[in-house]
PDB file of C-alpha atoms in Angstrom:
ATOM      1  CA  MET K   1      -0.140   0.188  -0.011  1.00 57.00           C
ATOM      2  CA  GLU K   2       2.874   2.124   0.912  1.00 65.00           C
ATOM      3  CA  PHE K   3       4.429   1.395  -2.640  1.00 66.00           C
ATOM      4  CA  ASP K   4       0.338   2.354  -4.590  1.00 69.00           C
ATOM      5  CA  LEU K   5       0.496   5.805  -2.151  1.00 70.00           C
ATOM      6  CA  ILE K   6       4.108   6.888  -3.806  1.00 71.00           C
ATOM      7  CA  ALA K   7       2.497   6.221  -7.236  1.00 75.00           C
ATOM      8  CA  ARG K   8      -0.784   8.191  -6.618  1.00 73.00           C
ATOM      9  CA  ILE K   9       1.292  10.933  -6.002  1.00 75.00           C
ATOM     10  CA  GLN K  10       3.717  10.975  -8.478  1.00 72.00           C
ATOM     11  CA  ARG K  11       1.539  10.124 -10.738  1.00 76.00           C
ATOM     12  CA  ARG K  12       0.271  14.742  -9.635  1.00 77.00           C
ATOM     13  CA  ALA K  13       3.547  16.144  -9.601  1.00 75.00           C
ATOM     14  CA  ARG K  14       4.044  18.610 -12.257  1.00 73.00           C
ATOM     15  CA  GLN K  15       7.113  18.200 -14.453  1.00 78.00           C
ATOM     16  CA  ARG K  16      10.128  21.233 -14.725  1.00 82.00           C
ATOM     17  CA  GLY K  17      12.980  21.250 -17.578  1.00 86.00           C
ATOM     18  CA  ASP K  18      15.128  22.210 -13.748  1.00 89.00           C
ATOM     19  CA  VAL K  19      13.896  19.444 -12.506  1.00 88.00           C
ATOM     20  CA  VAL K  20      17.091  16.450 -13.373  1.00 90.00           C
ATOM     21  CA  THR K  21      15.932  13.093 -12.183  1.00 87.00           C
ATOM     22  CA  GLY K  22      12.321  13.687  -9.821  1.00 86.00           C
ATOM     23  CA  ILE K  23      10.298  11.252  -7.583  1.00 82.00           C
ATOM     24  CA  GLY K  24      11.122   7.420  -8.019  1.00 80.00           C
ATOM     25  CA  ASP K  25      15.067   7.209  -7.376  1.00 81.00           C
ATOM     26  CA  ASP K  26      17.377   8.340  -3.175  1.00 84.00           C
ATOM     27  CA  ALA K  27      17.269  12.161  -4.049  1.00 89.00           C
ATOM     28  CA  ALA K  28      16.396  13.922  -6.640  1.00 88.00           C
ATOM     29  CA  VAL K  29      18.638  16.158  -9.017  1.00 92.00           C
ATOM     30  CA  LEU K  30      18.258  18.750  -9.722  1.00 91.00           C
ATOM     31  CA  ARG K  31      19.504  21.910 -11.860  1.00 93.00           C
ATOM     32  CA  PRO K  32      20.284  25.873 -10.484  1.00 92.00           C
ATOM     33  CA  GLY K  33      19.196  28.885 -12.567  1.00 90.00           C
ATOM     34  CA  ASP K  34      22.017  30.770 -13.785  1.00 89.00           C
ATOM     35  CA  GLY K  35      24.257  32.526 -11.104  1.00 92.00           C
ATOM     36  CA  ARG K  36      21.156  32.036  -8.725  1.00 93.00           C
ATOM     37  CA  GLU K  37      21.653  30.649  -4.875  1.00 95.00           C
ATOM     38  CA  LEU K  38      19.132  28.591  -3.783  1.00 96.00           C
ATOM     39  CA  VAL K  39      16.773  29.312  -0.775  1.00 97.00           C
ATOM     40  CA  VAL K  40      15.268  26.228   1.235  1.00 97.00           C
ATOM     41  CA  THR K  41      12.277  26.009   4.260  1.00 98.00           C
ATOM     42  CA  THR K  42      10.912  23.684   6.168  1.00 97.00           C
ATOM     43  CA  ASP K  43       7.753  23.565   7.972  1.00 95.00           C
ATOM     44  CA  VAL K  44       6.031  20.756   9.202  1.00 95.00           C
ATOM     45  CA  LEU K  45       1.489  20.320  10.504  1.00 94.00           C
ATOM     46  CA  ASN K  46       0.953  17.514  13.023  1.00 93.00           C
ATOM     47  CA  GLU K  47      -2.977  17.014  13.596  1.00 89.00           C
ATOM     48  CA  GLY K  48      -4.225  18.690  16.344  1.00 81.00           C
ATOM     49  CA  VAL K  49      -1.017  21.125  16.372  1.00 78.00           C
ATOM     50  CA  HIS K  50      -1.490  23.117  13.122  1.00 81.00           C
ATOM     51  CA  PHE K  51      -4.736  21.397  11.869  1.00 82.00           C
ATOM     52  CA  LEU K  52      -8.124  19.217  12.704  1.00 79.00           C
ATOM     53  CA  ALA K  53      -8.843  15.423  12.048  1.00 78.00           C
ATOM     54  CA  ALA K  54     -12.031  17.608  10.490  1.00 81.00           C
ATOM     55  CA  HIS K  55     -10.337  20.049   8.074  1.00 87.00           C
ATOM     56  CA  PRO K  56     -11.580  19.369   4.456  1.00 93.00           C
ATOM     57  CA  PRO K  57      -8.346  16.993   3.548  1.00 96.00           C
ATOM     58  CA  ALA K  58      -7.643  19.329   0.488  1.00 97.00           C
ATOM     59  CA  ASP K  59      -7.455  22.848   3.788  1.00 96.00           C
ATOM     60  CA  ILE K  60      -4.893  20.614   5.331  1.00 96.00           C
ATOM     61  CA  GLY K  61      -2.540  19.815   1.811  1.00 97.00           C
ATOM     62  CA  TRP K  62      -3.113  23.304   0.370  1.00 98.00           C
ATOM     63  CA  LYS K  63      -2.281  24.600   3.725  1.00 97.00           C
ATOM     64  CA  ALA K  64       1.404  22.473   4.429  1.00 97.00           C
ATOM     65  CA  LEU K  65       2.885  24.496   0.610  1.00 98.00           C
ATOM     66  CA  ALA K  66       0.919  27.422   1.647  1.00 98.00           C
ATOM     67  CA  VAL K  67       3.470  28.516   5.578  1.00 97.00           C
ATOM     68  CA  ASN K  68       6.357  27.296   3.582  1.00 98.00           C
ATOM     69  CA  LEU K  69       6.045  29.454   0.409  1.00 98.00           C
ATOM     70  CA  SER K  70       5.444  32.259   2.799  1.00 98.00           C
ATOM     71  CA  ASP K  71       8.628  31.861   3.929  1.00 98.00           C
ATOM     72  CA  LEU K  72      10.102  31.176   0.392  1.00 98.00           C
ATOM     73  CA  ALA K  73       8.417  34.906  -0.071  1.00 98.00           C
ATOM     74  CA  ALA K  74       9.336  36.678   3.270  1.00 98.00           C
ATOM     75  CA  MET K  75      13.269  36.755   1.559  1.00 97.00           C
ATOM     76  CA  GLY K  76      12.029  37.708  -2.501  1.00 97.00           C
ATOM     77  CA  ALA K  77      12.200  33.711  -3.459  1.00 97.00           C
ATOM     78  CA  ALA K  78      10.819  32.427  -6.402  1.00 97.00           C
ATOM     79  CA  PRO K  79       9.362  28.510  -5.523  1.00 97.00           C
ATOM     80  CA  ALA K  80      10.393  26.060  -7.453  1.00 97.00           C
ATOM     81  CA  TRP K  81      10.768  22.368  -6.231  1.00 97.00           C
ATOM     82  CA  CYS K  82       9.183  20.770  -2.913  1.00 97.00           C
ATOM     83  CA  THR K  83       9.090  17.423  -1.093  1.00 97.00           C
ATOM     84  CA  LEU K  84       5.808  16.182   0.576  1.00 97.00           C
ATOM     85  CA  ALA K  85       7.283  13.756   3.988  1.00 96.00           C
ATOM     86  CA  LEU K  86       3.268  12.690   4.986  1.00 94.00           C
ATOM     87  CA  THR K  87       2.375  10.199   8.825  1.00 94.00           C
ATOM     88  CA  LEU K  88      -1.191   8.429   7.955  1.00 92.00           C
ATOM     89  CA  PRO K  89      -2.881   6.893  11.007  1.00 92.00           C
ATOM     90  CA  GLY K  90      -3.537   4.280   7.407  1.00 87.00           C
ATOM     91  CA  PRO K  91      -3.700   3.756   4.200  1.00 82.00           C
ATOM     92  CA  ASP K  92      -5.929   5.620   3.004  1.00 87.00           C
ATOM     93  CA  ALA K  93      -6.264   6.435  -0.420  1.00 89.00           C
ATOM     94  CA  ALA K  94      -8.600   8.566  -0.687  1.00 92.00           C
ATOM     95  CA  TRP K  95      -7.751  10.671   1.913  1.00 93.00           C
ATOM     96  CA  CYS K  96      -4.547  10.973   0.060  1.00 93.00           C
ATOM     97  CA  ASP K  97      -5.805  12.223  -3.080  1.00 94.00           C
ATOM     98  CA  ALA K  98      -8.436  14.907  -1.314  1.00 96.00           C
ATOM     99  CA  MET K  99      -5.043  16.674   0.182  1.00 96.00           C
ATOM    100  CA  LEU K 100      -3.512  16.236  -2.530  1.00 96.00           C
ATOM    101  CA  ASP K 101      -5.789  17.942  -4.645  1.00 97.00           C
ATOM    102  CA  GLY K 102      -5.374  20.660  -2.439  1.00 97.00           C
ATOM    103  CA  PHE K 103      -1.457  20.481  -2.031  1.00 97.00           C
ATOM    104  CA  PHE K 104      -1.346  20.244  -6.519  1.00 96.00           C
ATOM    105  CA  ALA K 105      -3.563  23.599  -6.601  1.00 97.00           C
ATOM    106  CA  LEU K 106      -1.356  25.323  -4.366  1.00 98.00           C
ATOM    107  CA  ALA K 107       2.174  24.272  -6.411  1.00 97.00           C
ATOM    108  CA  ASP K 108       0.644  24.746 -10.208  1.00 95.00           C
ATOM    109  CA  THR K 109      -0.212  28.032  -9.078  1.00 96.00           C
ATOM    110  CA  HIS K 110       3.036  29.222  -8.241  1.00 97.00           C
ATOM    111  CA  ASP K 111       4.754  26.646 -11.034  1.00 95.00           C
ATOM    112  CA  ILE K 112       6.212  24.441  -8.650  1.00 96.00           C
ATOM    113  CA  ALA K 113       7.358  20.567  -8.834  1.00 96.00           C
ATOM    114  CA  LEU K 114       7.295  17.962  -6.337  1.00 96.00           C
ATOM    115  CA  VAL K 115       9.950  16.260  -6.891  1.00 95.00           C
ATOM    116  CA  GLY K 116      10.143  13.728  -4.076  1.00 93.00           C
ATOM    117  CA  GLY K 117       9.726  12.548  -0.090  1.00 92.00           C
ATOM    118  CA  ASP K 118       8.953  10.262   1.826  1.00 91.00           C
ATOM    119  CA  THR K 119       5.330   8.118   3.329  1.00 90.00           C
ATOM    120  CA  THR K 120       4.970   7.049   6.134  1.00 92.00           C
ATOM    121  CA  ARG K 121       3.056   4.914   9.415  1.00 93.00           C
ATOM    122  CA  GLY K 122       1.871   6.708  12.758  1.00 95.00           C
ATOM    123  CA  PRO K 123       0.199  10.088  13.767  1.00 94.00           C
ATOM    124  CA  LEU K 124      -0.817  12.265  10.916  1.00 93.00           C
ATOM    125  CA  ALA K 125       1.822  14.889  10.078  1.00 95.00           C
ATOM    126  CA  LEU K 126       2.768  16.581   7.248  1.00 96.00           C
ATOM    127  CA  GLY K 127       6.420  17.858   6.248  1.00 97.00           C
ATOM    128  CA  VAL K 128       7.400  19.986   3.698  1.00 98.00           C
ATOM    129  CA  THR K 129      10.685  21.170   2.175  1.00 98.00           C
ATOM    130  CA  ALA K 130      10.319  24.309  -0.662  1.00 98.00           C
ATOM    131  CA  ILE K 131      13.649  25.012  -2.316  1.00 98.00           C
ATOM    132  CA  GLY K 132      12.615  27.957  -3.693  1.00 97.00           C
ATOM    133  CA  GLN K 133      15.651  30.849  -6.478  1.00 97.00           C
ATOM    134  CA  ILE K 134      17.211  33.907  -5.650  1.00 96.00           C
ATOM    135  CA  GLU K 135      19.360  36.636  -7.397  1.00 94.00           C
ATOM    136  CA  PRO K 136      21.932  36.549  -4.892  1.00 92.00           C
ATOM    137  CA  ALA K 137      21.796  40.507  -4.390  1.00 92.00           C
ATOM    138  CA  ARG K 138      18.065  40.906  -3.905  1.00 94.00           C
ATOM    139  CA  VAL K 139      17.598  38.195  -1.039  1.00 95.00           C
ATOM    140  CA  LEU K 140      15.608  39.793   2.140  1.00 96.00           C
ATOM    141  CA  ARG K 141      17.337  38.142   5.907  1.00 96.00           C
ATOM    142  CA  ARG K 142      15.585  39.446   9.086  1.00 97.00           C
ATOM    143  CA  ALA K 143      19.098  41.506   9.488  1.00 97.00           C
ATOM    144  CA  GLY K 144      19.547  45.465   7.514  1.00 95.00           C
ATOM    145  CA  ALA K 145      16.121  47.132   9.215  1.00 98.00           C
ATOM    146  CA  MET K 146      17.293  50.429  10.456  1.00 98.00           C
ATOM    147  CA  PRO K 147      16.251  52.993  13.391  1.00 98.00           C
ATOM    148  CA  GLY K 148      13.517  55.269  10.932  1.00 98.00           C
ATOM    149  CA  ASP K 149      13.378  53.208   8.665  1.00 98.00           C
ATOM    150  CA  ASP K 150       9.223  52.483   7.840  1.00 98.00           C
ATOM    151  CA  ILE K 151       7.167  49.183   8.924  1.00 98.00           C
ATOM    152  CA  TRP K 152       4.754  47.909   6.735  1.00 98.00           C
ATOM    153  CA  VAL K 153       3.286  44.255   6.656  1.00 98.00           C
ATOM    154  CA  SER K 154       0.849  42.531   4.221  1.00 98.00           C
ATOM    155  CA  GLY K 155      -3.392  42.273   3.187  1.00 98.00           C
ATOM    156  CA  THR K 156      -4.939  41.916   7.488  1.00 98.00           C
ATOM    157  CA  LEU K 157      -4.003  40.727  10.093  1.00 98.00           C
ATOM    158  CA  GLY K 158      -5.620  38.411  12.480  1.00 97.00           C
ATOM    159  CA  ASP K 159      -8.109  36.714  11.080  1.00 97.00           C
ATOM    160  CA  ALA K 160      -6.967  33.697  11.786  1.00 94.00           C
ATOM    161  CA  ALA K 161      -6.545  34.129  15.190  1.00 94.00           C
ATOM    162  CA  ALA K 162     -10.401  35.499  15.451  1.00 94.00           C
ATOM    163  CA  ALA K 163     -11.236  32.326  13.167  1.00 91.00           C
ATOM    164  CA  LEU K 164      -9.222  30.395  15.652  1.00 87.00           C
ATOM    165  CA  ALA K 165     -10.940  31.284  18.419  1.00 89.00           C
ATOM    166  CA  LEU K 166     -14.665  31.563  17.926  1.00 87.00           C
ATOM    167  CA  ALA K 167     -13.919  27.394  16.200  1.00 78.00           C
ATOM    168  CA  PRO K 168     -15.803  26.401  19.848  1.00 64.00           C
ATOM    169  CA  VAL K 169     -18.494  28.724  18.735  1.00 49.00           C
ATOM    170  CA  ALA K 170     -19.503  26.661  15.454  1.00 46.00           C
ATOM    171  CA  GLY K 171     -18.730  23.063  16.655  1.00 47.00           C
ATOM    172  CA  GLY K 172     -15.242  23.310  15.367  1.00 55.00           C
ATOM    173  CA  ASP K 173     -15.622  26.118  12.857  1.00 59.00           C
ATOM    174  CA  ALA K 174     -15.638  29.668  12.194  1.00 56.00           C
ATOM    175  CA  PRO K 175     -18.918  30.685  11.876  1.00 68.00           C
ATOM    176  CA  ASP K 176     -17.542  33.498   8.944  1.00 86.00           C
ATOM    177  CA  ALA K 177     -16.683  31.682   5.946  1.00 91.00           C
ATOM    178  CA  PHE K 178     -13.806  34.706   5.257  1.00 94.00           C
ATOM    179  CA  LEU K 179     -11.939  34.483   8.579  1.00 95.00           C
ATOM    180  CA  ARG K 180     -12.814  30.572   8.394  1.00 91.00           C
ATOM    181  CA  GLU K 181     -10.421  30.623   4.945  1.00 94.00           C
ATOM    182  CA  ARG K 182      -8.246  32.579   6.157  1.00 95.00           C
ATOM    183  CA  LEU K 183      -6.235  30.257   8.728  1.00 93.00           C
ATOM    184  CA  GLN K 184      -7.318  27.191   6.071  1.00 93.00           C
ATOM    185  CA  ARG K 185      -6.016  28.408   2.952  1.00 95.00           C
ATOM    186  CA  PRO K 186      -3.650  31.226   3.827  1.00 96.00           C
ATOM    187  CA  THR K 187      -2.126  33.051   0.492  1.00 97.00           C
ATOM    188  CA  PRO K 188       1.854  33.217   0.443  1.00 98.00           C
ATOM    189  CA  ARG K 189       2.453  36.244  -0.699  1.00 98.00           C
ATOM    190  CA  VAL K 190       5.443  34.641  -3.099  1.00 98.00           C
ATOM    191  CA  ALA K 191       4.424  38.667  -6.222  1.00 98.00           C
ATOM    192  CA  LEU K 192       4.371  40.772  -3.347  1.00 98.00           C
ATOM    193  CA  GLY K 193       8.141  39.305  -1.941  1.00 98.00           C
ATOM    194  CA  ARG K 194      10.192  38.936  -5.483  1.00 97.00           C
ATOM    195  CA  ALA K 195       8.616  42.537  -6.215  1.00 97.00           C
ATOM    196  CA  LEU K 196       9.709  43.849  -2.828  1.00 97.00           C
ATOM    197  CA  ALA K 197      13.483  42.251  -2.512  1.00 95.00           C
ATOM    198  CA  GLY K 198      15.857  45.114  -3.749  1.00 92.00           C
ATOM    199  CA  VAL K 199      13.551  47.313  -2.452  1.00 96.00           C
ATOM    200  CA  ALA K 200      12.687  46.598   1.184  1.00 98.00           C
ATOM    201  CA  ARG K 201      15.758  45.944   3.697  1.00 97.00           C
ATOM    202  CA  ALA K 202      14.945  42.687   5.730  1.00 98.00           C
ATOM    203  CA  GLY K 203      11.382  40.875   5.913  1.00 98.00           C
ATOM    204  CA  ILE K 204      10.021  38.633   7.498  1.00 98.00           C
ATOM    205  CA  ASP K 205       6.666  36.553   7.502  1.00 98.00           C
ATOM    206  CA  LEU K 206       4.089  37.031  10.352  1.00 98.00           C
ATOM    207  CA  SER K 207       3.455  33.118  11.710  1.00 95.00           C
ATOM    208  CA  ASP K 208       3.892  33.433  15.208  1.00 94.00           C
ATOM    209  CA  GLY K 209       2.074  36.803  15.693  1.00 96.00           C
ATOM    210  CA  LEU K 210       3.758  40.424  14.742  1.00 98.00           C
ATOM    211  CA  LEU K 211       5.170  41.253  17.722  1.00 97.00           C
ATOM    212  CA  ALA K 212       6.661  38.514  18.263  1.00 96.00           C
ATOM    213  CA  ASP K 213       7.980  37.960  14.155  1.00 97.00           C
ATOM    214  CA  LEU K 214       8.830  41.930  13.683  1.00 98.00           C
ATOM    215  CA  GLY K 215      10.883  41.256  17.050  1.00 97.00           C
ATOM    216  CA  HIS K 216      12.891  39.228  15.005  1.00 97.00           C
ATOM    217  CA  ILE K 217      13.771  41.561  13.044  1.00 98.00           C
ATOM    218  CA  CYS K 218      14.210  43.736  16.276  1.00 97.00           C
ATOM    219  CA  LYS K 219      16.988  41.152  17.185  1.00 96.00           C
ATOM    220  CA  ALA K 220      18.429  40.713  14.003  1.00 97.00           C
ATOM    221  CA  SER K 221      18.970  43.917  12.949  1.00 97.00           C
ATOM    222  CA  GLY K 222      19.338  45.601  16.653  1.00 97.00           C
ATOM    223  CA  VAL K 223      17.502  47.935  15.657  1.00 97.00           C
ATOM    224  CA  GLY K 224      13.274  48.394  17.941  1.00 97.00           C
ATOM    225  CA  ALA K 225      10.543  49.054  16.330  1.00 98.00           C
ATOM    226  CA  ARG K 226       7.724  51.458  17.548  1.00 98.00           C
ATOM    227  CA  VAL K 227       3.669  50.170  16.152  1.00 98.00           C
ATOM    228  CA  MET K 228       0.881  52.174  15.776  1.00 98.00           C
ATOM    229  CA  LEU K 229      -2.246  50.038  16.874  1.00 98.00           C
ATOM    230  CA  ASP K 230      -4.956  52.150  15.167  1.00 97.00           C
ATOM    231  CA  GLU K 231      -2.564  51.519  11.951  1.00 98.00           C
ATOM    232  CA  LEU K 232      -3.086  47.861  11.804  1.00 98.00           C
ATOM    233  CA  PRO K 233      -5.011  46.711   8.762  1.00 98.00           C
ATOM    234  CA  ALA K 234      -7.573  44.810   9.854  1.00 98.00           C
ATOM    235  CA  SER K 235     -11.443  43.092   7.689  1.00 97.00           C
ATOM    236  CA  PRO K 236     -14.309  43.965   8.615  1.00 97.00           C
ATOM    237  CA  PRO K 237     -15.680  40.012   8.721  1.00 96.00           C
ATOM    238  CA  LEU K 238     -12.327  40.288  11.673  1.00 97.00           C
ATOM    239  CA  VAL K 239     -14.165  44.012  13.012  1.00 96.00           C
ATOM    240  CA  ALA K 240     -17.700  42.347  13.132  1.00 95.00           C
ATOM    241  CA  ALA K 241     -16.143  39.188  15.189  1.00 94.00           C
ATOM    242  CA  ALA K 242     -13.876  40.716  18.625  1.00 95.00           C
ATOM    243  CA  GLY K 243     -15.756  42.536  20.856  1.00 91.00           C
ATOM    244  CA  GLY K 244     -13.954  45.526  21.577  1.00 93.00           C
ATOM    245  CA  ARG K 245     -10.310  46.922  20.196  1.00 95.00           C
ATOM    246  CA  HIS K 246      -8.101  45.264  23.138  1.00 96.00           C
ATOM    247  CA  GLU K 247      -9.454  41.942  21.228  1.00 96.00           C
ATOM    248  CA  ARG K 248      -9.072  43.048  18.593  1.00 97.00           C
ATOM    249  CA  TRP K 249      -5.835  44.208  18.548  1.00 98.00           C
ATOM    250  CA  ASN K 250      -5.050  40.419  20.493  1.00 97.00           C
ATOM    251  CA  TRP K 251      -5.413  38.219  17.318  1.00 97.00           C
ATOM    252  CA  GLN K 252      -3.696  40.464  14.794  1.00 98.00           C
ATOM    253  CA  VAL K 253      -0.264  41.369  17.051  1.00 98.00           C
ATOM    254  CA  ALA K 254      -0.207  37.797  19.240  1.00 96.00           C
ATOM    255  CA  GLY K 255      -2.277  35.695  17.927  1.00 94.00           C
ATOM    256  CA  GLY K 256      -0.132  33.931  14.669  1.00 93.00           C
ATOM    257  CA  ASP K 257      -1.287  32.480  11.479  1.00 95.00           C
ATOM    258  CA  ASP K 258      -1.691  35.332   9.218  1.00 97.00           C
ATOM    259  CA  TYR K 259       1.337  34.743   6.640  1.00 98.00           C
ATOM    260  CA  GLU K 260       2.110  37.462   6.309  1.00 98.00           C
ATOM    261  CA  LEU K 261       4.889  40.097   4.730  1.00 98.00           C
ATOM    262  CA  CYS K 262       5.943  41.950   7.215  1.00 98.00           C
ATOM    263  CA  VAL K 263       9.583  44.103   6.109  1.00 98.00           C
ATOM    264  CA  THR K 264      10.826  47.591   6.732  1.00 98.00           C
ATOM    265  CA  ALA K 265      11.947  50.244   4.064  1.00 98.00           C
ATOM    266  CA  PRO K 266      13.727  53.330   4.260  1.00 98.00           C
ATOM    267  CA  PRO K 267      10.737  56.522   3.938  1.00 98.00           C
ATOM    268  CA  GLY K 268      12.147  57.404   0.228  1.00 98.00           C
ATOM    269  CA  ALA K 269      11.029  54.177  -0.797  1.00 98.00           C
ATOM    270  CA  ARG K 270       7.375  54.736   0.196  1.00 98.00           C
ATOM    271  CA  GLU K 271       5.879  54.825  -3.927  1.00 98.00           C
ATOM    272  CA  ARG K 272       8.795  52.062  -5.206  1.00 97.00           C
ATOM    273  CA  ILE K 273       7.047  49.808  -1.848  1.00 98.00           C
ATOM    274  CA  LEU K 274       3.733  51.137  -3.193  1.00 98.00           C
ATOM    275  CA  SER K 275       4.356  50.150  -6.588  1.00 97.00           C
ATOM    276  CA  ALA K 276       5.272  47.101  -5.985  1.00 97.00           C
ATOM    277  CA  ALA K 277       2.186  46.316  -3.780  1.00 98.00           C
ATOM    278  CA  GLY K 278      -0.057  47.653  -6.810  1.00 97.00           C
ATOM    279  CA  ALA K 279       1.551  45.531  -8.988  1.00 96.00           C
ATOM    280  CA  ALA K 280       1.336  42.205  -6.758  1.00 97.00           C
ATOM    281  CA  GLY K 281      -1.848  42.948  -6.455  1.00 97.00           C
ATOM    282  CA  VAL K 282      -1.495  42.989  -2.231  1.00 98.00           C
ATOM    283  CA  PRO K 283      -2.741  46.085  -0.186  1.00 98.00           C
ATOM    284  CA  VAL K 284       0.067  47.359   2.291  1.00 98.00           C
ATOM    285  CA  THR K 285      -0.073  49.665   5.315  1.00 98.00           C
ATOM    286  CA  ARG K 286       2.278  50.673   6.752  1.00 98.00           C
ATOM    287  CA  ILE K 287       2.508  50.602  10.630  1.00 98.00           C
ATOM    288  CA  GLY K 288       5.528  51.661  12.378  1.00 98.00           C
ATOM    289  CA  VAL K 289       8.513  53.832  12.132  1.00 98.00           C
ATOM    290  CA  SER K 290      11.938  50.806  12.792  1.00 98.00           C
ATOM    291  CA  THR K 291      13.784  53.488  16.041  1.00 97.00           C
ATOM    292  CA  ASP K 292      17.096  52.587  17.905  1.00 96.00           C
ATOM    293  CA  PRO K 293      17.148  49.785  20.314  1.00 92.00           C
ATOM    294  CA  ALA K 294      15.001  50.890  23.667  1.00 83.00           C
ATOM    295  CA  PRO K 295      18.691  49.882  27.205  1.00 83.00           C
ATOM    296  CA  ALA K 296      15.228  48.146  28.723  1.00 78.00           C
ATOM    297  CA  GLY K 297      11.732  46.769  28.136  1.00 74.00           C
ATOM    298  CA  PRO K 298      10.796  45.138  24.648  1.00 85.00           C
ATOM    299  CA  ALA K 299      11.850  45.775  21.933  1.00 93.00           C
ATOM    300  CA  VAL K 300       9.055  46.200  20.456  1.00 96.00           C
ATOM    301  CA  ARG K 301       6.237  49.526  21.700  1.00 96.00           C
ATOM    302  CA  LEU K 302       2.660  49.497  20.898  1.00 97.00           C
ATOM    303  CA  VAL K 303       1.547  52.765  21.574  1.00 97.00           C
ATOM    304  CA  ASP K 304      -2.147  53.710  20.745  1.00 95.00           C
ATOM    305  CA  SER K 305      -4.197  56.900  19.075  1.00 92.00           C
ATOM    306  CA  GLY K 306      -2.915  58.241  21.953  1.00 92.00           C
ATOM    307  CA  GLY K 307       0.684  57.663  23.042  1.00 92.00           C
ATOM    308  CA  GLU K 308      -0.132  55.199  25.121  1.00 94.00           C
ATOM    309  CA  SER K 309       2.203  52.050  25.665  1.00 94.00           C
ATOM    310  CA  TRP K 310      -0.512  49.171  25.134  1.00 95.00           C
ATOM    311  CA  VAL K 311       0.488  45.303  26.690  1.00 92.00           C
ATOM    312  CA  PRO K 312      -1.725  42.366  25.294  1.00 91.00           C
ATOM    313  CA  ASP K 313      -2.129  38.685  26.893  1.00 85.00           C
ATOM    314  CA  ARG K 314       0.422  37.400  25.291  1.00 79.00           C
ATOM    315  CA  SER K 315       3.574  38.111  23.092  1.00 73.00           C
ATOM    316  CA  GLY K 316       2.729  35.502  20.473  1.00 66.00           C
ATOM    317  CA  TYR K 317       2.479  31.405  19.051  1.00 57.00           C
ATOM    318  CA  GLN K 318       5.137  29.346  20.981  1.00 56.00           C
ATOM    319  CA  HIS K 319       5.618  25.551  19.880  1.00 51.00           C
ATOM    320  CA  PHE K 320       6.472  25.013  24.003  1.00 40.00           C
ATOM    321  CA  ALA K 321       5.063  26.502  25.378  1.00 48.00           C
TER     322      ALA K 321
END
């Protein structure tokens, strides 16, 4: 049955001219573009932690790839290849086919080829390694932000966290379809990441929450940050679902699972940032400014419209908390 599953997966994998050897051998052989560097990332999604068994298999497959493509987007890389390690309680061909519907729907959108992986028995989990390519001078890293830089985020924040928080109200699913979609089928901002490479100074994708992830930029760059809470982009469904601005802010800064991009750029690059966002078809919002590092206190200071500091209920998602 294991080899039957592998054969089912292999039949659906797309082909690329830069795949010398793909699924079916001990390892893949890939041919990077001339003068390009490889960007490699890995994420594992576990049942009960990153998704529920009741979630549609196609959504689980989509998200397993999406969270990895979001990492490539944060570096400005173009996705090219990926591998899939699949752990299943049993050889469920119907579940596997449905999962692959979502996985390959996203893979085909970004012309990324599945070139290998593994199947094994155990608790339900999907591990994806995604590989992208980028011109060396265009790599976007967490280090590079400077005091005085604008801080930008893409899309809207807090939707997935709200969906997760509200799920018990609807017996396991968020009552709002938009919020549910944002949790179960995040959109990796690949085109935006490519457009911002060479324009932004530092970047990261927002997986653990704005406060935690922007803090990583601050640490890597040796800067602080001042974030204006009233400037955080919020979707209408999020505003409607929140019991007030504090609940909304908690979801937006510490909820996690946004998979939006956060970048810093000099003020003189504002028009280029907006132009890149327009070309990618993704809205961006300037939410704050990088500062000199604070001698004491948090690296990221959250302030309301009156300039008063505000502290959320938690700092972000932590796997081993």
